[in-house]
mmCIF file of C-alpha atoms in Angstrom:
data_model
loop_
_atom_site.group_PDB
_atom_site.id
_atom_site.type_symbol
_atom_site.label_atom_id
_atom_site.label_comp_id
_atom_site.label_asym_id
_atom_site.label_seq_id
_atom_site.Cartn_x
_atom_site.Cartn_y
_atom_site.Cartn_z
ATOM 1 C CA MET A 257 -3.369 10.486 6.097
ATOM 2 C CA ASN A 258 -6.999 11.403 5.666
ATOM 3 C CA GLN A 259 -8.637 10.437 8.980
ATOM 4 C CA LYS A 260 -11.979 9.833 7.259
ATOM 5 C CA THR A 261 -10.659 7.372 4.745
ATOM 6 C CA GLU A 262 -7.912 5.740 6.830
ATOM 7 C CA VAL A 263 -5.903 5.297 3.611
ATOM 8 C CA LEU A 264 -2.311 6.504 3.517
ATOM 9 C CA SER A 265 -1.229 8.331 0.357
ATOM 10 C CA LEU A 266 2.415 9.376 0.156
ATOM 11 C CA SER A 267 3.125 12.929 -0.968
ATOM 12 C CA ARG A 268 5.914 11.593 -3.180
ATOM 13 C CA PRO A 269 6.840 8.079 -4.316
ATOM 14 C CA VAL A 270 9.361 6.030 -2.379
ATOM 15 C CA TYR A 271 11.345 3.659 -4.567
ATOM 16 C CA ILE A 272 12.385 0.114 -3.725
ATOM 17 C CA VAL A 273 15.950 0.198 -5.029
ATOM 18 C CA GLY A 274 17.242 -3.075 -3.616
ATOM 19 C CA GLY A 275 16.092 -6.318 -2.073
ATOM 20 C CA ALA A 276 17.629 -9.547 -0.834
ATOM 21 C CA ALA A 277 16.778 -12.676 1.131
ATOM 22 C CA ILE A 278 18.762 -15.380 2.903
ATOM 23 C CA VAL A 279 16.780 -18.571 3.562
ATOM 24 C CA GLY A 280 17.057 -22.075 4.967
ATOM 25 C CA PRO A 281 17.501 -25.345 3.070
ATOM 26 C CA LYS A 282 13.785 -26.159 3.013
ATOM 27 C CA GLU A 283 12.967 -22.803 1.438
ATOM 28 C CA LYS A 284 15.734 -23.273 -1.116
ATOM 29 C CA LYS A 285 14.101 -26.547 -2.204
ATOM 30 C CA GLY A 286 10.751 -24.814 -2.730
ATOM 31 C CA PRO A 287 9.402 -23.371 -5.996
ATOM 32 C CA LEU A 288 11.001 -19.950 -5.359
ATOM 33 C CA GLY A 289 14.399 -21.339 -4.377
ATOM 34 C CA ASP A 290 16.308 -19.959 -7.349
ATOM 35 C CA ASP A 291 15.195 -16.401 -6.561
ATOM 36 C CA PHE A 292 16.734 -16.245 -3.092
ATOM 37 C CA ASP A 293 20.220 -14.780 -2.769
ATOM 38 C CA LYS A 294 21.651 -17.460 -0.519
ATOM 39 C CA ALA A 295 20.536 -20.524 1.432
ATOM 40 C CA LEU A 296 21.907 -22.144 4.559
ATOM 41 C CA GLU A 297 23.317 -25.599 3.942
ATOM 42 C CA HIS A 298 21.500 -26.965 6.991
ATOM 43 C CA LEU A 299 19.122 -25.687 9.665
ATOM 44 C CA GLY A 300 21.598 -26.333 12.448
ATOM 45 C CA PRO A 301 23.117 -23.391 14.267
ATOM 46 C CA ALA A 302 25.878 -21.299 12.831
ATOM 47 C CA LYS A 303 28.503 -20.690 15.499
ATOM 48 C CA ASP A 304 26.764 -21.671 18.736
ATOM 49 C CA SER A 305 22.994 -21.160 18.494
ATOM 50 C CA TRP A 306 19.960 -20.926 16.237
ATOM 51 C CA GLU A 307 19.489 -17.344 17.401
ATOM 52 C CA ASN A 308 22.956 -16.384 16.205
ATOM 53 C CA SER A 309 22.180 -18.068 12.903
ATOM 54 C CA GLU A 310 19.113 -15.859 12.481
ATOM 55 C CA ILE A 311 21.117 -12.762 13.382
ATOM 56 C CA GLU A 312 23.737 -13.611 10.762
ATOM 57 C CA MET A 313 21.016 -14.206 8.158
ATOM 58 C CA THR A 314 19.504 -10.790 8.853
ATOM 59 C CA VAL A 315 22.847 -8.996 8.694
ATOM 60 C CA GLU A 316 23.643 -10.682 5.391
ATOM 61 C CA ALA A 317 20.212 -9.945 3.910
ATOM 62 C CA VAL A 318 20.504 -6.233 4.716
ATOM 63 C CA THR A 319 24.092 -5.919 3.492
ATOM 64 C CA THR A 320 23.273 -7.825 0.294
ATOM 65 C CA ALA A 321 20.289 -5.552 -0.389
ATOM 66 C CA LEU A 322 22.499 -2.507 0.192
ATOM 67 C CA ASN A 323 25.129 -3.863 -2.186
ATOM 68 C CA LYS A 324 22.489 -4.407 -4.870
ATOM 69 C CA ALA A 325 21.291 -0.838 -4.400
ATOM 70 C CA LYS A 326 24.905 0.406 -4.456
ATOM 71 C CA ILE A 327 24.344 2.165 -1.156
ATOM 72 C CA SER A 328 26.565 1.905 1.919
ATOM 73 C CA ALA A 329 25.246 1.512 5.454
ATOM 74 C CA GLU A 330 26.753 4.919 6.256
ATOM 75 C CA ASP A 331 24.411 6.487 3.691
ATOM 76 C CA LEU A 332 21.267 5.140 5.366
ATOM 77 C CA ASP A 333 19.167 7.595 7.337
ATOM 78 C CA LEU A 334 17.056 4.892 8.970
ATOM 79 C CA PHE A 335 16.871 1.151 9.532
ATOM 80 C CA CYS A 336 13.517 -0.410 10.480
ATOM 81 C CA GLY A 337 13.564 -4.059 11.469
ATOM 82 C CA GLY A 338 11.952 -6.771 13.519
ATOM 83 C CA ASP A 339 11.662 -10.508 14.014
ATOM 84 C CA LEU A 340 9.989 -13.119 16.227
ATOM 85 C CA LEU A 341 12.736 -13.517 18.825
ATOM 86 C CA ASN A 342 12.303 -12.143 22.323
ATOM 87 C CA GLN A 343 13.251 -8.454 22.312
ATOM 88 C CA ILE A 344 13.608 -8.635 18.480
ATOM 89 C CA CYS A 345 17.232 -9.705 18.911
ATOM 90 C CA ALA A 346 17.950 -10.360 15.230
ATOM 91 C CA ALA A 347 17.019 -6.804 14.267
ATOM 92 C CA ASN A 348 18.708 -5.274 17.314
ATOM 93 C CA PHE A 349 21.994 -7.034 16.672
ATOM 94 C CA THR A 350 21.831 -6.158 12.973
ATOM 95 C CA ALA A 351 21.342 -2.507 13.897
ATOM 96 C CA ARG A 352 24.354 -2.769 16.196
ATOM 97 C CA LYS A 353 26.474 -3.796 13.232
ATOM 98 C CA LEU A 354 25.005 -1.218 10.826
ATOM 99 C CA LYS A 355 25.446 1.697 13.254
ATOM 100 C CA THR A 356 22.435 3.346 11.619
ATOM 101 C CA PRO A 357 19.520 5.161 13.319
ATOM 102 C CA PHE A 358 17.174 2.316 14.187
ATOM 103 C CA LEU A 359 13.481 1.764 14.827
ATOM 104 C CA GLY A 360 12.802 -1.716 16.184
ATOM 105 C CA LEU A 361 9.386 -3.019 15.175
ATOM 106 C CA TYR A 362 7.171 -5.922 16.136
ATOM 107 C CA ASN A 363 3.901 -6.906 14.532
ATOM 108 C CA ALA A 364 4.598 -10.639 14.351
ATOM 109 C CA CYS A 365 4.445 -11.838 10.739
ATOM 110 C CA ALA A 366 3.201 -8.408 9.597
ATOM 111 C CA THR A 367 6.493 -6.799 10.620
ATOM 112 C CA MET A 368 7.838 -6.415 7.071
ATOM 113 C CA ALA A 369 4.695 -4.602 5.934
ATOM 114 C CA GLU A 370 4.801 -2.428 9.044
ATOM 115 C CA GLY A 371 8.438 -1.574 8.381
ATOM 116 C CA LEU A 372 7.754 -0.667 4.761
ATOM 117 C CA LEU A 373 4.922 1.661 5.818
ATOM 118 C CA VAL A 374 6.936 3.343 8.575
ATOM 119 C CA CYS A 375 10.068 3.798 6.491
ATOM 120 C CA ALA A 376 8.205 4.874 3.349
ATOM 121 C CA ALA A 377 6.111 7.388 5.296
ATOM 122 C CA MET A 378 9.217 9.006 6.775
ATOM 123 C CA ILE A 379 10.986 9.166 3.428
ATOM 124 C CA GLY A 380 7.858 10.259 1.574
ATOM 125 C CA SER A 381 7.291 13.088 4.043
ATOM 126 C CA GLY A 382 10.774 14.445 3.424
ATOM 127 C CA LEU A 383 12.242 13.566 6.822
ATOM 128 C CA PHE A 384 14.765 11.151 5.328
ATOM 129 C CA GLN A 385 16.390 10.363 2.001
ATOM 130 C CA ARG A 386 16.791 6.586 2.229
ATOM 131 C CA GLY A 387 16.305 3.666 4.583
ATOM 132 C CA ALA A 388 16.347 -0.106 4.902
ATOM 133 C CA VAL A 389 13.693 -2.508 6.185
ATOM 134 C CA SER A 390 14.105 -6.107 7.323
ATOM 135 C CA ALA A 391 12.182 -8.937 8.959
ATOM 136 C CA SER A 392 13.206 -12.473 9.791
ATOM 137 C CA SER A 393 12.218 -15.765 11.367
ATOM 138 C CA HIS A 394 13.873 -19.131 11.944
ATOM 139 C CA ASN A 395 11.952 -22.376 12.180
ATOM 140 C CA ALA A 396 13.907 -23.724 15.130
ATOM 141 C CA THR A 397 13.886 -20.532 17.213
ATOM 142 C CA SER A 398 10.198 -19.865 16.571
ATOM 143 C CA GLU A 399 9.003 -23.408 17.244
ATOM 144 C CA ARG A 400 10.911 -23.473 20.510
ATOM 145 C CA GLN A 401 9.661 -20.058 21.575
ATOM 146 C CA TYR A 402 6.031 -20.206 20.498
ATOM 147 C CA ARG A 403 5.054 -23.865 20.459
ATOM 148 C CA PHE A 404 7.099 -26.890 21.515
ATOM 149 C CA PRO A 405 10.784 -27.828 21.467
ATOM 150 C CA THR A 406 11.519 -29.402 18.103
ATOM 151 C CA GLU A 407 12.938 -32.474 19.855
ATOM 152 C CA LEU A 408 9.509 -33.210 21.345
ATOM 153 C CA GLY A 409 8.162 -34.283 17.962
ATOM 154 C CA VAL A 410 4.609 -33.046 18.552
ATOM 155 C CA GLN A 411 2.067 -34.016 15.884
ATOM 156 C CA ARG A 412 0.975 -30.993 13.839
ATOM 157 C CA PRO A 413 -2.646 -30.615 12.676
ATOM 158 C CA MET A 414 -3.339 -29.929 9.001
ATOM 159 C CA THR A 415 -4.219 -26.288 9.754
ATOM 160 C CA ALA A 416 -0.699 -25.710 11.090
ATOM 161 C CA GLN A 417 1.892 -23.843 9.050
ATOM 162 C CA TRP A 418 5.655 -24.181 8.771
ATOM 163 C CA THR A 419 7.661 -21.275 10.141
ATOM 164 C CA VAL A 420 9.931 -20.015 7.390
ATOM 165 C CA THR A 421 13.651 -19.834 7.996
ATOM 166 C CA GLY A 422 14.408 -16.636 6.171
ATOM 167 C CA ALA A 423 15.499 -13.023 6.415
ATOM 168 C CA GLY A 424 14.382 -10.476 3.846
ATOM 169 C CA ALA A 425 15.440 -6.862 3.403
ATOM 170 C CA MET A 426 14.562 -3.951 1.130
ATOM 171 C CA VAL A 427 16.254 -0.606 0.568
ATOM 172 C CA LEU A 428 14.015 2.431 0.036
ATOM 173 C CA ASP A 429 15.087 5.706 -1.567
ATOM 174 C CA VAL A 430 13.470 8.961 -2.607
ATOM 175 C CA GLU A 431 15.443 8.754 -5.851
ATOM 176 C CA SER A 432 14.640 6.131 -8.456
ATOM 177 C CA LYS A 433 17.039 3.709 -10.044
ATOM 178 C CA GLU A 434 16.462 1.886 -13.315
ATOM 179 C CA ASN A 435 13.295 -0.223 -13.448
ATOM 180 C CA CYS A 436 12.458 0.174 -9.757
ATOM 181 C CA PRO A 437 8.914 -0.056 -8.376
ATOM 182 C CA TYR A 438 7.704 2.479 -5.849
ATOM 183 C CA ILE A 439 5.493 2.579 -2.770
ATOM 184 C CA SER A 440 2.603 5.004 -3.212
ATOM 185 C CA GLY A 441 0.564 4.398 -0.069
ATOM 186 C CA GLY A 442 -1.153 1.817 2.074
ATOM 187 C CA VAL A 443 -3.339 1.130 5.077
ATOM 188 C CA ILE A 444 -2.284 0.869 8.713
ATOM 189 C CA GLY A 445 -3.992 -2.188 10.155
ATOM 190 C CA ARG A 446 -6.351 -2.441 13.088
ATOM 191 C CA VAL A 447 -6.190 -5.246 15.641
ATOM 192 C CA VAL A 448 -8.984 -7.725 14.934
ATOM 193 C CA ASP A 449 -9.952 -10.673 17.134
ATOM 194 C CA LEU A 450 -12.815 -13.020 16.297
ATOM 195 C CA GLY A 451 -12.066 -15.433 19.116
ATOM 196 C CA VAL A 452 -9.743 -18.030 17.568
ATOM 197 C CA LYS A 453 -7.667 -19.637 20.344
ATOM 198 C CA ASP A 454 -5.781 -22.375 18.510
ATOM 199 C CA PRO A 455 -2.119 -21.420 17.842
ATOM 200 C CA ASN A 456 -2.053 -24.171 15.224
ATOM 201 C CA ALA A 457 -4.686 -22.321 13.185
ATOM 202 C CA MET A 458 -3.106 -18.895 12.870
ATOM 203 C CA GLY A 459 -4.372 -18.515 9.319
ATOM 204 C CA ALA A 460 -7.907 -18.575 10.692
ATOM 205 C CA ALA A 461 -6.973 -15.972 13.298
ATOM 206 C CA MET A 462 -5.304 -13.650 10.767
ATOM 207 C CA ALA A 463 -7.806 -13.889 7.903
ATOM 208 C CA PRO A 464 -10.345 -11.493 9.504
ATOM 209 C CA ALA A 465 -7.595 -8.888 9.974
ATOM 210 C CA ALA A 466 -6.556 -9.256 6.337
ATOM 211 C CA PHE A 467 -10.174 -8.867 5.282
ATOM 212 C CA ASP A 468 -10.646 -5.769 7.457
ATOM 213 C CA THR A 469 -7.648 -4.034 5.888
ATOM 214 C CA ILE A 470 -8.573 -5.033 2.336
ATOM 215 C CA GLN A 471 -12.169 -3.909 2.840
ATOM 216 C CA ARG A 472 -11.072 -0.559 4.262
ATOM 217 C CA TYR A 473 -8.715 0.028 1.362
ATOM 218 C CA PHE A 474 -11.252 -0.686 -1.357
ATOM 219 C CA THR A 475 -14.003 1.189 0.481
ATOM 220 C CA TYR A 476 -12.051 4.390 1.004
ATOM 221 C CA ASN A 477 -9.191 4.666 -1.511
ATOM 222 C CA GLY A 478 -11.438 6.447 -4.003
ATOM 223 C CA ALA A 479 -9.694 5.198 -7.118
ATOM 224 C CA TYR A 480 -9.152 1.444 -7.306
ATOM 225 C CA GLN A 481 -11.074 -1.793 -7.000
ATOM 226 C CA PRO A 482 -9.634 -5.344 -6.834
ATOM 227 C CA ASP A 483 -9.669 -5.741 -10.620
ATOM 228 C CA ASP A 484 -7.325 -2.750 -10.909
ATOM 229 C CA PHE A 485 -4.570 -4.740 -9.202
ATOM 230 C CA ASP A 486 -2.453 -7.366 -10.904
ATOM 231 C CA LEU A 487 -1.746 -8.946 -7.531
ATOM 232 C CA ILE A 488 -3.228 -8.793 -4.031
ATOM 233 C CA LEU A 489 -0.677 -10.724 -1.991
ATOM 234 C CA THR A 490 -1.180 -11.584 1.660
ATOM 235 C CA GLY A 491 1.760 -12.393 3.889
ATOM 236 C CA ASP A 492 1.213 -15.825 5.381
ATOM 237 C CA LEU A 493 -2.413 -16.859 5.693
ATOM 238 C CA GLY A 494 -1.596 -20.260 4.243
ATOM 239 C CA SER A 495 -4.192 -22.350 2.443
ATOM 240 C CA HIS A 496 -6.531 -22.477 5.449
ATOM 241 C CA GLY A 497 -6.521 -18.739 6.119
ATOM 242 C CA HIS A 498 -6.582 -17.872 2.417
ATOM 243 C CA SER A 499 -9.812 -19.816 1.892
ATOM 244 C CA ILE A 500 -11.367 -18.012 4.865
ATOM 245 C CA LEU A 501 -10.324 -14.632 3.443
ATOM 246 C CA LEU A 502 -11.929 -15.428 0.091
ATOM 247 C CA GLU A 503 -15.134 -16.472 1.844
ATOM 248 C CA LEU A 504 -15.224 -13.260 3.905
ATOM 249 C CA CYS A 505 -14.741 -11.190 0.747
ATOM 250 C CA LYS A 506 -17.519 -13.094 -1.004
ATOM 251 C CA ARG A 507 -19.934 -12.484 1.877
ATOM 252 C CA GLU A 508 -19.273 -8.739 1.800
ATOM 253 C CA GLY A 509 -19.415 -8.349 -1.970
ATOM 254 C CA ILE A 510 -15.703 -7.863 -2.647
ATOM 255 C CA ALA A 511 -14.893 -9.460 -5.980
ATOM 256 C CA THR A 512 -12.009 -11.912 -5.810
ATOM 257 C CA GLY A 513 -10.069 -13.549 -8.597
ATOM 258 C CA PRO A 514 -6.730 -15.118 -9.434
ATOM 259 C CA GLN A 515 -4.952 -11.924 -8.358
ATOM 260 C CA PHE A 516 -5.656 -12.910 -4.720
ATOM 261 C CA GLN A 517 -2.586 -14.893 -3.666
ATOM 262 C CA ASP A 518 -0.645 -15.676 -0.489
ATOM 263 C CA SER A 519 3.113 -15.695 0.102
ATOM 264 C CA GLY A 520 2.803 -18.627 2.489
ATOM 265 C CA MET A 521 1.289 -20.695 -0.315
ATOM 266 C CA TRP A 522 4.059 -19.699 -2.743
ATOM 267 C CA ILE A 523 7.187 -20.454 -0.762
ATOM 268 C CA TYR A 524 6.751 -24.236 -0.435
ATOM 269 C CA SER A 525 5.465 -26.905 -2.788
ATOM 270 C CA ASN A 526 2.705 -29.341 -1.885
ATOM 271 C CA LYS A 527 5.311 -32.103 -1.850
ATOM 272 C CA GLN A 528 7.204 -30.551 1.063
ATOM 273 C CA ASP A 529 4.688 -31.581 3.739
ATOM 274 C CA VAL A 530 4.239 -28.186 5.350
ATOM 275 C CA HIS A 531 0.495 -28.702 5.792
ATOM 276 C CA ALA A 532 -1.223 -25.294 5.355
ATOM 277 C CA GLY A 533 1.866 -23.471 4.026
ATOM 278 C CA GLY A 534 4.533 -21.109 5.269
ATOM 279 C CA SER A 535 4.386 -18.554 8.068
ATOM 280 C CA GLY A 536 6.710 -16.367 10.095
ATOM 281 C CA ALA A 537 8.014 -12.829 9.763
ATOM 282 C CA GLY A 538 10.574 -14.117 7.283
ATOM 283 C CA CYS A 539 7.904 -15.529 4.975
ATOM 284 C CA SER A 540 6.584 -12.329 3.414
ATOM 285 C CA ALA A 541 9.964 -10.619 3.865
ATOM 286 C CA SER A 542 11.816 -13.273 1.853
ATOM 287 C CA VAL A 543 9.191 -13.598 -0.885
ATOM 288 C CA TRP A 544 8.617 -9.867 -1.328
ATOM 289 C CA SER A 545 12.310 -8.907 -1.242
ATOM 290 C CA THR A 546 13.342 -11.304 -4.010
ATOM 291 C CA HIS A 547 10.799 -13.251 -6.038
ATOM 292 C CA LEU A 548 8.201 -10.487 -6.124
ATOM 293 C CA LEU A 549 10.732 -7.807 -7.079
ATOM 294 C CA HIS A 550 12.063 -10.054 -9.843
ATOM 295 C CA GLU A 551 8.575 -10.546 -11.257
ATOM 296 C CA ILE A 552 7.817 -6.819 -11.063
ATOM 297 C CA ARG A 553 10.997 -5.977 -12.953
ATOM 298 C CA LYS A 554 10.084 -8.521 -15.611
ATOM 299 C CA GLY A 555 6.833 -6.609 -16.120
ATOM 300 C CA LYS A 556 4.493 -9.300 -14.798
ATOM 301 C CA TYR A 557 2.936 -7.020 -12.164
ATOM 302 C CA LYS A 558 2.363 -3.273 -12.413
ATOM 303 C CA ARG A 559 0.151 -2.570 -9.407
ATOM 304 C CA ILE A 560 0.306 -4.709 -6.270
ATOM 305 C CA LEU A 561 -1.416 -4.602 -2.899
ATOM 306 C CA LEU A 562 0.792 -6.272 -0.302
ATOM 307 C CA VAL A 563 -1.076 -7.269 2.851
ATOM 308 C CA GLY A 564 1.219 -8.360 5.666
ATOM 309 C CA THR A 565 -0.576 -10.490 8.243
ATOM 310 C CA GLY A 566 0.403 -11.069 11.866
ATOM 311 C CA ALA A 567 -0.949 -13.101 14.785
ATOM 312 C CA LEU A 568 -0.230 -11.136 17.965
ATOM 313 C CA LEU A 569 -0.039 -14.054 20.372
ATOM 314 C CA SER A 570 2.501 -15.151 22.946
ATOM 315 C CA PRO A 571 2.936 -18.480 24.748
ATOM 316 C CA ILE A 572 1.714 -16.877 27.971
ATOM 317 C CA THR A 573 -1.508 -15.503 26.478
ATOM 318 C CA ILE A 574 -2.274 -18.881 24.891
ATOM 319 C CA GLN A 575 -1.575 -20.750 28.129
ATOM 320 C CA GLN A 576 -3.887 -18.359 29.955
ATOM 321 C CA GLY A 577 -6.712 -19.135 27.534
ATOM 322 C CA ASN A 578 -6.794 -15.876 25.606
ATOM 323 C CA SER A 579 -7.852 -15.645 21.974
ATOM 324 C CA ILE A 580 -5.438 -14.525 19.256
ATOM 325 C CA PRO A 581 -5.630 -10.857 18.179
ATOM 326 C CA SER A 582 -4.302 -10.245 14.690
ATOM 327 C CA ILE A 583 -3.344 -7.373 12.415
ATOM 328 C CA ALA A 584 -2.755 -6.713 8.726
ATOM 329 C CA HIS A 585 -1.013 -3.753 7.097
ATOM 330 C CA ALA A 586 -1.375 -2.975 3.386
ATOM 331 C CA VAL A 587 1.316 -1.493 1.139
ATOM 332 C CA VAL A 588 0.591 -0.306 -2.410
ATOM 333 C CA VAL A 589 3.473 -0.946 -4.817
ATOM 334 C CA GLU A 590 3.348 0.389 -8.374
ATOM 335 C CA THR A 591 5.493 0.721 -11.475
ATOM 336 C CA GLY A 592 5.504 3.145 -14.369
ATOM 337 C CA GLU A 593 4.543 6.795 -14.372
ATOM 338 C CA VAL A 594 4.084 8.410 -10.975
ATOM 339 C CA LYS A 595 0.578 9.795 -10.536
ATOM 340 C CA PRO A 596 0.162 13.135 -8.752
ATOM 341 C CA CYS A 597 -1.400 12.922 -5.289
#
């Protein structure tokens, strides 16, 4: 990475050779429902708890992605994963089952983007041949942990988002398979905090971090501007945060257009009463690992800037009156001929 530019450029491409997502019933009923590999019949716990349900979703997402890539867990050099549970239990327990070298990650809802950067950098540098990345969230576990018990029935403001029940996974490889996109670089995010304290307005807290990363990329990459991308897809700003991002770009002279989209605005329809859209570590992970890969393989998108967004709050910091620091990591995904670095 060039320290002046802060833009990561991989020395060789890292291919996305498999992807899968397991989601909840609400996500299945959304506009992307047919693209997901499997959906839970109900949100209630599998076995004995919601946490175990999320663990099972993550295990199944990773194993399904591996099966699609025709790679066994024994052939993985690295597994990078995270979630929103305390001590990232879903990823930890998945790693226990995989028996693969494991890096546990946490950057809230930006965890999938963080995992893709970490895993791709290690493969691109020649340290490893192939790896898997996952991230997950569960509406019931997240609401209980970060906000209020679901049984309490607290009224949600219109800026609030709906935590996605979903686990997404991708398999990365130094060798290409037919019609596979590749990761060519990205930007490691910086923590940004403009003083937002409302946990029901996380889109507003995360939008400045998304803007900071996007601005840094287009200032320093030396080759591309927004119009050169078919899609600039944030992780889970929702409608509230997305509008703030567009306004920040406008103020600073960054041209925006229809290529600026948000995964949290894709995963649910307006009829599903989710207010500002979807959120959670499983939001971007589920959308990117299935729907986005399908559209790339159809030829709809050739160059994409994925911007995973995360609000780095905890119940304790909110209760103590602290503002919400946020982060955004960018991942460049391309198709076609590999350009020399």
